[in-house]
Short mmCIF file of C-alpha atoms and ligand atoms in Angstrom, two decimals:
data_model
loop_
_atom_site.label_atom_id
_atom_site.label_comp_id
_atom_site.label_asym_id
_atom_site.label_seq_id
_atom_site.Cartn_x
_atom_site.Cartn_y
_atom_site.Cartn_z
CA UNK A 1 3.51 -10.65 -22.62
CA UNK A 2 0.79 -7.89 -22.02
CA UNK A 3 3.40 -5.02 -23.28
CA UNK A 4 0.96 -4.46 -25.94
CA UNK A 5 2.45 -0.68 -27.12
CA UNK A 6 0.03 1.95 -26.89
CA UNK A 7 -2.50 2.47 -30.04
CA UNK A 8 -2.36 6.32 -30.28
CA UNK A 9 0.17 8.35 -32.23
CA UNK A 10 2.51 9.38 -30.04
CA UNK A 11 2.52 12.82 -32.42
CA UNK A 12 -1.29 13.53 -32.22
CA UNK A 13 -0.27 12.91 -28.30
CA UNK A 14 2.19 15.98 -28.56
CA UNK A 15 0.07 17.76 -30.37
CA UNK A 16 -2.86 17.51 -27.62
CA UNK A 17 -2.88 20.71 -25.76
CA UNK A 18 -1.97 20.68 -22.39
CA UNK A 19 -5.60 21.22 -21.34
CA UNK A 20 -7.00 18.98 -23.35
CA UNK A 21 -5.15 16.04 -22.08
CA UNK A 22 -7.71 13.37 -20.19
CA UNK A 23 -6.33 10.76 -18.20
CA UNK A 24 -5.87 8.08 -20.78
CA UNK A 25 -3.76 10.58 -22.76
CA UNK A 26 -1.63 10.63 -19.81
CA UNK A 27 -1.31 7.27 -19.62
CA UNK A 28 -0.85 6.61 -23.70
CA UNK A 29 1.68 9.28 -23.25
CA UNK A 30 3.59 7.47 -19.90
CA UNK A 31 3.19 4.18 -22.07
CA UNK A 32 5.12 5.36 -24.47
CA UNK A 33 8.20 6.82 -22.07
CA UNK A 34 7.77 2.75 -20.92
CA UNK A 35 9.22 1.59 -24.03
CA UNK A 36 11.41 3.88 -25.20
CA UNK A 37 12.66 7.26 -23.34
CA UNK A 38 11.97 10.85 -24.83
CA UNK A 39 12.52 13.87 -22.89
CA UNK A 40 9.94 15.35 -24.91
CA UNK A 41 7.44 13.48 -23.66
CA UNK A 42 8.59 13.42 -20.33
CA UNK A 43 8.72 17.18 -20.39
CA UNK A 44 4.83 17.17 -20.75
CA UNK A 45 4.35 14.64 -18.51
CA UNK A 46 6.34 16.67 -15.92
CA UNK A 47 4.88 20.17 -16.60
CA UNK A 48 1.20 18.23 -15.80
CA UNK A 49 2.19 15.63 -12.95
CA UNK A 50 5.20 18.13 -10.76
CA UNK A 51 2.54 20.75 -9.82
CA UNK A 52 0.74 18.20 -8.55
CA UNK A 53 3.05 15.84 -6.74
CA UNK A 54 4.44 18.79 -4.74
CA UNK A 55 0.40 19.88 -3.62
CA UNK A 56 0.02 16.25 -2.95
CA UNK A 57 3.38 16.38 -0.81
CA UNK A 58 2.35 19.59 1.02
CA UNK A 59 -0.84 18.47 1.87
CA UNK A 60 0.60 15.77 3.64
CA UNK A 61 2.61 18.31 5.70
CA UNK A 62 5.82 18.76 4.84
CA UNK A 63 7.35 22.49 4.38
CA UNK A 64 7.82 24.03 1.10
CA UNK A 65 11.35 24.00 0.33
CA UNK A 66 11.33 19.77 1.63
CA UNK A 67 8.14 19.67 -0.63
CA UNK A 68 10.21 21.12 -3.66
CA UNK A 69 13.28 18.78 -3.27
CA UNK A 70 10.68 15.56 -2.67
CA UNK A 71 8.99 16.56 -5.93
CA UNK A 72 12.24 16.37 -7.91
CA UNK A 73 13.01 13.06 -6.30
CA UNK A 74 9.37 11.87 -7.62
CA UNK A 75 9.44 13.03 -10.76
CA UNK A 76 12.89 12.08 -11.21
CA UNK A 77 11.83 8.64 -10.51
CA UNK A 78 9.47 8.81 -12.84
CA UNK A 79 12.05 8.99 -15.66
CA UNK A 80 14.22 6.05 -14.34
CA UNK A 81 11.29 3.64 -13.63
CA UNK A 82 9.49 4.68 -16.15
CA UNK A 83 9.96 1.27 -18.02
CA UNK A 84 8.49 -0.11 -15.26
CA UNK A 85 4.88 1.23 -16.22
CA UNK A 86 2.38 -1.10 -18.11
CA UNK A 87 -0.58 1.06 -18.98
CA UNK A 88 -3.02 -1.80 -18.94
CA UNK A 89 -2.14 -2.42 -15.23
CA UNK A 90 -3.03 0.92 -14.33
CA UNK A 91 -3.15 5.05 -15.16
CA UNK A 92 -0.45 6.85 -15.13
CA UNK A 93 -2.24 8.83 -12.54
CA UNK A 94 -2.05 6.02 -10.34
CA UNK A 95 1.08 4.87 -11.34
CA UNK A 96 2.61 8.35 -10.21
CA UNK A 97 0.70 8.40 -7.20
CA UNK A 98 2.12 5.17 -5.88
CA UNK A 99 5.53 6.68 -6.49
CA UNK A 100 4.66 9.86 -4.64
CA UNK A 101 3.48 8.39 -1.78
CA UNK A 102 5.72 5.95 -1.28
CA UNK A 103 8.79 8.19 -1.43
CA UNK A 104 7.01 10.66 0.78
CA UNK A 105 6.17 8.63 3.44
CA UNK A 106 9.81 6.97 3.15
CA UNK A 107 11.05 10.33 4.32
CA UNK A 108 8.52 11.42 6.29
CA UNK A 109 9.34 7.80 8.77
CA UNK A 110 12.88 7.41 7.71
CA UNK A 111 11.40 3.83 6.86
CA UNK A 112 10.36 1.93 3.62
CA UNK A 113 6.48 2.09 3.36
CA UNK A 114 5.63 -1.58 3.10
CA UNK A 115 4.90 -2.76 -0.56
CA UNK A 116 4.21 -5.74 -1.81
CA UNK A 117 5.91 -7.07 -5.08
CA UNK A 118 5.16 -4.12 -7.80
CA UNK A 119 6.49 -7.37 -10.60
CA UNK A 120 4.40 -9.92 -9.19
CA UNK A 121 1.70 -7.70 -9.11
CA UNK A 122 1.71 -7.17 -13.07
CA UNK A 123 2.35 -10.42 -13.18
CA UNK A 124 -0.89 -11.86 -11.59
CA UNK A 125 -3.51 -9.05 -12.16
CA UNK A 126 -7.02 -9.95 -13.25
CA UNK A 127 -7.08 -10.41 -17.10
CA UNK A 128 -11.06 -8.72 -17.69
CA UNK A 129 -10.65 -5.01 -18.10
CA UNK A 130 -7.39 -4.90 -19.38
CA UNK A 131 -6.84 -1.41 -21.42
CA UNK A 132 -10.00 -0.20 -19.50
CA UNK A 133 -7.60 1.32 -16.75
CA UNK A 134 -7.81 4.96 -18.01
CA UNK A 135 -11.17 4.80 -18.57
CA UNK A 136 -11.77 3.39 -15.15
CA UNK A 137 -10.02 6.13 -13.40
CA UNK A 138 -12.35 8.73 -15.22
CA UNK A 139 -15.37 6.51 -13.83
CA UNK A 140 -13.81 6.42 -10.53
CA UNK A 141 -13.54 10.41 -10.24
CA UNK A 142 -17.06 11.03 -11.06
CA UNK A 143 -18.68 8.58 -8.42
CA UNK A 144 -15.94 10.13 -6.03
CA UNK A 145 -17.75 13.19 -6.55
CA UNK A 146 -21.33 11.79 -6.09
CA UNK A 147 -19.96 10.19 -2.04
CA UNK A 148 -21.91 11.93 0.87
CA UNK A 149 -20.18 14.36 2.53
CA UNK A 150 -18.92 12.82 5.23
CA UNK A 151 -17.32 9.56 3.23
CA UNK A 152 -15.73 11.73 1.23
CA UNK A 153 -14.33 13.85 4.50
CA UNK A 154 -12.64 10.47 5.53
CA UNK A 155 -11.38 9.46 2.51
CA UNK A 156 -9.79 13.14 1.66
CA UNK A 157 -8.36 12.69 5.20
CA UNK A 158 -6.71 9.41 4.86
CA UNK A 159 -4.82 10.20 1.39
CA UNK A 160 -4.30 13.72 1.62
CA UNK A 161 -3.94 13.98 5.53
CA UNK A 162 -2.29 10.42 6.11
CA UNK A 163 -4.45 10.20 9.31
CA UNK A 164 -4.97 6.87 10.61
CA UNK A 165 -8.45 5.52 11.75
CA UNK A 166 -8.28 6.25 15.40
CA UNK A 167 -6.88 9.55 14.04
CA UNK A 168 -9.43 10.38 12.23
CA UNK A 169 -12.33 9.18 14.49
CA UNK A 170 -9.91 11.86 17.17
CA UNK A 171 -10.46 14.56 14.92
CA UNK A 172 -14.37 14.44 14.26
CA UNK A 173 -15.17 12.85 17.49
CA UNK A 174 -16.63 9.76 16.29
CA UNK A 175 -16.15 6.03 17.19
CA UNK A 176 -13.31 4.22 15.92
CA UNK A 177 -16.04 1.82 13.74
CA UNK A 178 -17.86 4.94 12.27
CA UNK A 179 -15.11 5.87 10.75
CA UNK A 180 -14.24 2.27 9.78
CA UNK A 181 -18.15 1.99 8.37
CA UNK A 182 -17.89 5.44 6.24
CA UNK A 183 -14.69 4.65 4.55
CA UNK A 184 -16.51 1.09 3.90
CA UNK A 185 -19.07 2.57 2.62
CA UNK A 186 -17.52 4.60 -0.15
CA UNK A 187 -15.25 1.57 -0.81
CA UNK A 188 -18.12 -0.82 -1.90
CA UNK A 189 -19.72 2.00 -4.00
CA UNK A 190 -16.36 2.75 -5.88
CA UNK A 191 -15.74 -1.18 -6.50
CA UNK A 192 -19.61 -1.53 -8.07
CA UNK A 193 -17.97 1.01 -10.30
CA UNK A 194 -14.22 -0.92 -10.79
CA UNK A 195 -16.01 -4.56 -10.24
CA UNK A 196 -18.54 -3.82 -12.23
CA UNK A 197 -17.28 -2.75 -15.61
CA UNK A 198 -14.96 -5.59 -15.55
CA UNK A 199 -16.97 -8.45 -15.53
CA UNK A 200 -18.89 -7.24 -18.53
CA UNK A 201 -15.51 -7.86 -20.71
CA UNK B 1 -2.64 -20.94 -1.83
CA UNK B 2 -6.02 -21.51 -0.36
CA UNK B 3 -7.14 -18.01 1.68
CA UNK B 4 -10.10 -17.71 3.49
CA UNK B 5 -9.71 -14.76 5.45
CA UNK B 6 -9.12 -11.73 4.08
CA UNK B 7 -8.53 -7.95 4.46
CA UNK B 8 -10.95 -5.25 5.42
CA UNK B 9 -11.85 -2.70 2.95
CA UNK B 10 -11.21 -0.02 5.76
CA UNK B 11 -7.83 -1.78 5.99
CA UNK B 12 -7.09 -1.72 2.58
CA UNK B 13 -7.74 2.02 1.45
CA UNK B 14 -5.89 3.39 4.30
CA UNK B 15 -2.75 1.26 2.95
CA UNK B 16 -3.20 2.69 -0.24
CA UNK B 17 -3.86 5.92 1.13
CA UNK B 18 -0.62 5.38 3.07
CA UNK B 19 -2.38 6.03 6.29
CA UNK B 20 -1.53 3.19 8.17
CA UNK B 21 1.12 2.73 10.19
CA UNK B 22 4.69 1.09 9.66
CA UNK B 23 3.61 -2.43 11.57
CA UNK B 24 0.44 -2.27 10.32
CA UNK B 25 1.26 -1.90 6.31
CA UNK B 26 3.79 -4.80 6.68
CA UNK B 27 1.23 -7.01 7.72
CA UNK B 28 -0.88 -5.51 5.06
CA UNK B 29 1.30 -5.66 2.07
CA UNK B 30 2.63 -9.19 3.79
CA UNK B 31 -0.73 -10.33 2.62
CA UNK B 32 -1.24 -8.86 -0.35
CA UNK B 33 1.88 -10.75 -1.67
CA UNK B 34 -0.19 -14.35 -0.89
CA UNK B 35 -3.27 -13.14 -1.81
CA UNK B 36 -4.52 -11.85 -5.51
CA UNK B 37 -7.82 -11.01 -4.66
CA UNK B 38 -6.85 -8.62 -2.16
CA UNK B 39 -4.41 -7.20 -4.61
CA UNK B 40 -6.77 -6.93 -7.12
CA UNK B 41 -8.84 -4.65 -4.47
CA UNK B 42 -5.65 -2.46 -3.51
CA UNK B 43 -5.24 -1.55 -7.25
CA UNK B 44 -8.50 0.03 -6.86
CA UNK B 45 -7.50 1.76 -3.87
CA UNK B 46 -4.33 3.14 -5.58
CA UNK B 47 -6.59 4.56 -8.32
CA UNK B 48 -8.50 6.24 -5.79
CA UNK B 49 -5.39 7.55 -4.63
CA UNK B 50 -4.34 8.43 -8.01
CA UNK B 51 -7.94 10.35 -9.34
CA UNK B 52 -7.36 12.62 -6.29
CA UNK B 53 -3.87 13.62 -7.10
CA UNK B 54 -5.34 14.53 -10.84
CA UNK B 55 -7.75 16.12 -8.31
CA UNK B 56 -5.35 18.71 -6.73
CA UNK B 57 -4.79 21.98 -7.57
CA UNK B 58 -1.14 22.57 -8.65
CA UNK B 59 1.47 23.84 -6.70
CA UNK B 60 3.98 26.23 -8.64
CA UNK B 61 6.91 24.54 -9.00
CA UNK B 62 10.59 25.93 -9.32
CA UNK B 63 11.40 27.11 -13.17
CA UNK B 64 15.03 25.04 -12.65
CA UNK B 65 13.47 22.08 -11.55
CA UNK B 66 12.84 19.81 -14.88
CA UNK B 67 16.35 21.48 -16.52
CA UNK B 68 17.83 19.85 -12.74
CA UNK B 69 16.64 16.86 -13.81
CA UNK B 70 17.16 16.86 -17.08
CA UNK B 71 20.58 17.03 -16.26
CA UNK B 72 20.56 14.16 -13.71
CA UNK B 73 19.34 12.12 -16.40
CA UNK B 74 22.34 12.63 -18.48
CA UNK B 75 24.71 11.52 -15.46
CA UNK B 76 26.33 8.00 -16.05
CA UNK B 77 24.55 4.97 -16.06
CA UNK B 78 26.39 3.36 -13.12
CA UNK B 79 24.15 6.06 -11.31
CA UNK B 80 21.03 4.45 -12.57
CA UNK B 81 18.27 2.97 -10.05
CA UNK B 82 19.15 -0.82 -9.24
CA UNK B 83 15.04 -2.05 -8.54
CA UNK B 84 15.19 -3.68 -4.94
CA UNK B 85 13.61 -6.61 -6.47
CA UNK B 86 16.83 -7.78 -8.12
CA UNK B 87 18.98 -6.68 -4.82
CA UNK B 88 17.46 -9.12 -2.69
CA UNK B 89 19.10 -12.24 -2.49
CA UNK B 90 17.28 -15.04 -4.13
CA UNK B 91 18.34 -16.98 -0.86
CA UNK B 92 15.22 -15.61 1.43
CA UNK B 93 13.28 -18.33 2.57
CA UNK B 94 9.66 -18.98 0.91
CA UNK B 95 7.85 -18.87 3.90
CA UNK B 96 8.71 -15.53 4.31
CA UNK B 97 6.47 -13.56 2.71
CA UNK B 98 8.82 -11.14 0.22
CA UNK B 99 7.76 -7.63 1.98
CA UNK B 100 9.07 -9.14 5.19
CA UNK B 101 12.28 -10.11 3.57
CA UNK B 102 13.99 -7.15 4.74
CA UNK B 103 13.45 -7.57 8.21
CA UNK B 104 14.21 -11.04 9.03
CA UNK B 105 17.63 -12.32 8.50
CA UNK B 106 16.81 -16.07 7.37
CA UNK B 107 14.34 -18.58 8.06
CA UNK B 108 11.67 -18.36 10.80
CA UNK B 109 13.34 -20.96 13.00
CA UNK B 110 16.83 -19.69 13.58
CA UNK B 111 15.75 -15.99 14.28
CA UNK B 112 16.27 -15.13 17.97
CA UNK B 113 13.05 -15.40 19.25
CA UNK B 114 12.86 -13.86 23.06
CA UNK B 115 10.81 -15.90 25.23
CA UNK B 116 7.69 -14.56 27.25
CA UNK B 117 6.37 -17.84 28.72
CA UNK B 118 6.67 -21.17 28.12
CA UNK B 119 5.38 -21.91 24.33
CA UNK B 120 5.05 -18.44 23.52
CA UNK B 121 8.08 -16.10 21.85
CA UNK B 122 8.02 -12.90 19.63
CA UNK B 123 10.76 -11.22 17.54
CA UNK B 124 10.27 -7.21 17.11
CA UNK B 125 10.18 -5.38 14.11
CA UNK B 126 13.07 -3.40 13.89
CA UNK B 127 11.46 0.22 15.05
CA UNK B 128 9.55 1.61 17.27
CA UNK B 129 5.89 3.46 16.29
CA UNK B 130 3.04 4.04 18.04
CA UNK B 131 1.96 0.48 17.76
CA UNK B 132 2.95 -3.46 18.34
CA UNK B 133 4.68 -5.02 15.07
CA UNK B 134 6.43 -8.43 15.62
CA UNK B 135 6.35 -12.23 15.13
CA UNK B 136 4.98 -13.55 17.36
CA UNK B 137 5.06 -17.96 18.19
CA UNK B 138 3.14 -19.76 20.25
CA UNK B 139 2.92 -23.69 20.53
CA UNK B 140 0.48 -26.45 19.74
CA UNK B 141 -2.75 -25.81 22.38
CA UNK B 142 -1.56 -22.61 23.64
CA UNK B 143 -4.12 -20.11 23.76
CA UNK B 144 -4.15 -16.15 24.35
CA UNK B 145 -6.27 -14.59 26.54
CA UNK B 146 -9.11 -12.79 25.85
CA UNK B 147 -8.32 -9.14 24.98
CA UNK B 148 -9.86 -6.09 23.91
CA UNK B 149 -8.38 -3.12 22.59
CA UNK B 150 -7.98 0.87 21.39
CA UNK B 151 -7.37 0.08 17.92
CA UNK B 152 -6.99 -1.93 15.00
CA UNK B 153 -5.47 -5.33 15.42
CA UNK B 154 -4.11 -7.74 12.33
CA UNK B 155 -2.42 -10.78 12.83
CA UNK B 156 -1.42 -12.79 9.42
CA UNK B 157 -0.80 -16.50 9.85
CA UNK B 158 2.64 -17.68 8.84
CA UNK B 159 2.59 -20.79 9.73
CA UNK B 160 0.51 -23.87 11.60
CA UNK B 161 -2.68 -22.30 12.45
CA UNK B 162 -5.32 -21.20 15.11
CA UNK B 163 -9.55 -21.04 15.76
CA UNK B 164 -11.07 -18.90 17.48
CA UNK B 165 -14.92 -17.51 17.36
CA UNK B 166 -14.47 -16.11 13.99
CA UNK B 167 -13.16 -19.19 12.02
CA UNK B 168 -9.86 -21.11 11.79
CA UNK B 169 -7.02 -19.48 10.50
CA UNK B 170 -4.32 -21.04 8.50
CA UNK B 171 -0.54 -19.99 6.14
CA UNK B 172 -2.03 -16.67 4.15
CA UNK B 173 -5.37 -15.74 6.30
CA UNK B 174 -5.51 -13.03 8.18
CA UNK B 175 -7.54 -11.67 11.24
CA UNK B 176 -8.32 -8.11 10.73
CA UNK B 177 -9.63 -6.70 13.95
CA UNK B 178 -11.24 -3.61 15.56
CA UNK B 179 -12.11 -2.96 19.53
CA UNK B 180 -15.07 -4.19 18.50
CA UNK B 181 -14.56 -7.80 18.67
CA UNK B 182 -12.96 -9.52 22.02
CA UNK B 183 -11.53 -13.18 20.75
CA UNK B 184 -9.52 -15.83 22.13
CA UNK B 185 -7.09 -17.49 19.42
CA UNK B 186 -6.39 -21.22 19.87
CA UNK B 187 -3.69 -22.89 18.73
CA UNK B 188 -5.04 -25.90 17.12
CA UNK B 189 -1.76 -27.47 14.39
CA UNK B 190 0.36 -29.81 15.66
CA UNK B 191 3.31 -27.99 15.21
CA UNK B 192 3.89 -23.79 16.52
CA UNK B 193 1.81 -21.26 15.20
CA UNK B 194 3.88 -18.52 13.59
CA UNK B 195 1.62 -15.15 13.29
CA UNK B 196 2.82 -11.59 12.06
CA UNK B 197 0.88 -8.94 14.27
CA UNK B 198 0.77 -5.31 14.50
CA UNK B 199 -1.49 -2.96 16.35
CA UNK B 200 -2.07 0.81 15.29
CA UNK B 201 -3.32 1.97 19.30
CA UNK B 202 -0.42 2.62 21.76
CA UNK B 203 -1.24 -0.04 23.84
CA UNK B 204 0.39 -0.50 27.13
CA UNK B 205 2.26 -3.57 25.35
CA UNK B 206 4.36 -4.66 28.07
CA UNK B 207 1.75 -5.34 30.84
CA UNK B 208 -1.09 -6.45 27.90
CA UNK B 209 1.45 -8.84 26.78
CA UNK B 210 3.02 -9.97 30.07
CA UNK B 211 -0.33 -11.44 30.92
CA UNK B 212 -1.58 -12.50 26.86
CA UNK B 213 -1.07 -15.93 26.97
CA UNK B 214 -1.88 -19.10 29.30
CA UNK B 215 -1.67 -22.68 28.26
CA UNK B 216 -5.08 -24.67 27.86
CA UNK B 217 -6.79 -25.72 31.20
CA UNK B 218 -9.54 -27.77 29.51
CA UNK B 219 -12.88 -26.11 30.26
ZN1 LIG C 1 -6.89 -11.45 0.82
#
């Protein structure tokens, strides 16, 4: 269907330096594990995502050595569902962070996080925008950057803290619905950002 | 299918964030599998998720970790991930929404529901968090008392449908409540009213629920 292969080179990829890599690079670079596997490529990918799946994992709160052994497990599955990646559907940012979280929280509860259909959601998403995914992420970092203070406090603390509402509003000593209300709040200026640039397509 | 009532965006971030509890995601993602518009809204909310992991300062890793599994990779493919998806037996019943699959053995009407009063049964979730997370079935013109409470409260409709001051809810809608809001759901189909609930407070369950539900007087 949408499996439309990735336009780049995949050797002008390689030849990217590390720091020079932007997001859509990433995910031109994860598109192209998606159809066929290279361990090349993979390396990359690992020596930029690992680093940062195991801060993501320690932030959460799990020890060092667990972190480690987590990581592996994440970026391992990286490799094997790596054909499950479309990078019109989202970045490989993204993509990795779903996997990351997903197996962390699975072994931080001993239970499956809940997820609905990863296939029917490729299936069904939203046609505008498609390919813009990368360049959407990049958007979505900078207004990140521009949230007050204390939206961004919230938000930092719900990903990187897994705190739950009532958590959070324990924490800063704030009603339950101002904590509700700031997290709205940064959500409807981020999707002006995602909405937005869609519906010009 | 034809949803009217939707998600909150305070809902959906911490889902993505993967902040909310077990009960509560279920009902969450239990949703998201009827409803594309809220999907569409959660991919955003995994971007977030995945512009702050670019976001992070890295952590060193171990130098024998990518030769490890390098070398895992090479093992046989009989070792190779089997995706879920394909695992679960194309006999699950369509009313079940596909994230609840692998919690209810079969269709809605032959689990073993556990009877509070008359007209009114849940089934639990299979674990125990700080929350409520069951099924919950109440019958034609059965009504629950008016409650408030610590937390968050969602309650996806399954099946038949109820009103109460917010709207009518019906197969795919969900109510997506804070302490905020004191309601009293009406059962208004003509057949039971089949609702997927979960609470993230540690409410007092037992006693809260012991007195939840009354049938219609009339006034
Ligand atoms: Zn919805």
């Amino acid at each position: 269907m949408n499996k439309r292969p990735p336009g780049d080179d995949v050797d002008n990829i390689i030849q990217l330096k590390q720091a020079e890599m932007a997001s859509a690079d990433w995910s031109n670079l994860l598109g192209h594990l998606a159809v066929k596997p290279d361990k090349r490529l993979y390396a990359r990918l690992f020596s930029h995502f690992a680093p940062k799946v195991k801060a993501y994992i320690v932030r959460l709160g799990v020890a060092l050595a667990t972190a480690e052994e987590l990581t592996q497990e994440v970026m391992l599955s990286v490799w094997r569902k790596a054909h499950m990646y479309h990078p019109e559907k989202a970045a490989a940012s993204t993509w990795i962070f779903t996997l990351a979280r997903n197996q962390s929280i699975d072994w931080m509860r001993k239970q499956k996080y809940p997820q609905y259909s990863l296939d029917e959601w490729s299936e069904t998403a939203s046609e505008p925008g498609q390919g813009e995914q990368k360049v959407l992420s990049d958007r979505i970092a900078a207004a990140i950057k521009l949230l007050p203070e204390k939206q961004a406090q919230v938000i930092y603390m719900s990903y990187f803290e897994g705190r739950s509402h009532g958590d959070i509003a324990g924490r800063l000593d704030i009603p339950l619905g101002s904590v509700k209300s700031r997290i709205r709040l940064a959500s409807e200026k981020l999707k002006q950002i995602w909405g937005g640039d869609r519906y010009e397509h | 299918m034809n949803i009217n009532h939707h998600l909150d965006d305070a809902t959906l971030m911490s889902y993505s964030a993967g902040s909310l509890s077990q009960g509560m995601a279920l009902v969450v993602a239990s949703h998201l599998a009827f409803c594309s518009a809220c999907r569409e809204r959660a991919e955003m909310n995994d971007a977030v998720g995945g512009v702050l992991l670019e976001s992070l300062d890295a952590e060193t890793i171990e130098d024998d970790m990518l030769a490890a599994i390098l070398a895992q990779i090479d093992e046989p493919l009989e070792r190779r991930i089997v995706e879920p998806r394909q695992a679960i037996p194309s006999l699950s019943d369509p009313e079940i929404p596909v994230p609840l699959n692998e919690y209810v053995s079969g269709p809605l009407d032959q689990l073993e529901w556990k009877r509070i009063v008359p007209g009114v049964a849940y089934y639990d979730m299979p674990w125990q968090g700080r929350g409520v997370s069951r099924l919950l079935r109440i019958a034609p013109g059965k009504s629950m008392l008016t409650h408030t409470h610590n937390g968050n409260e969602l309650t996806l409709v399954l099946r038949g449908s109820f009103s109460d001051e917010v709207g009518r809810f019906c197969r795919g809608d969900i109510a997506d409540l804070d302490d905020q809001i004191e309601h009293q759901p009406l059962v208004d189909s003509d057949e039971d009213c089949i609702c997927l609930i979960a609470t993230d407070a540690p409410l007092r369950f037992t006693t809260l629920f012991g007195k939840l539900v009354q049938p219609m007087t009339g006034f």
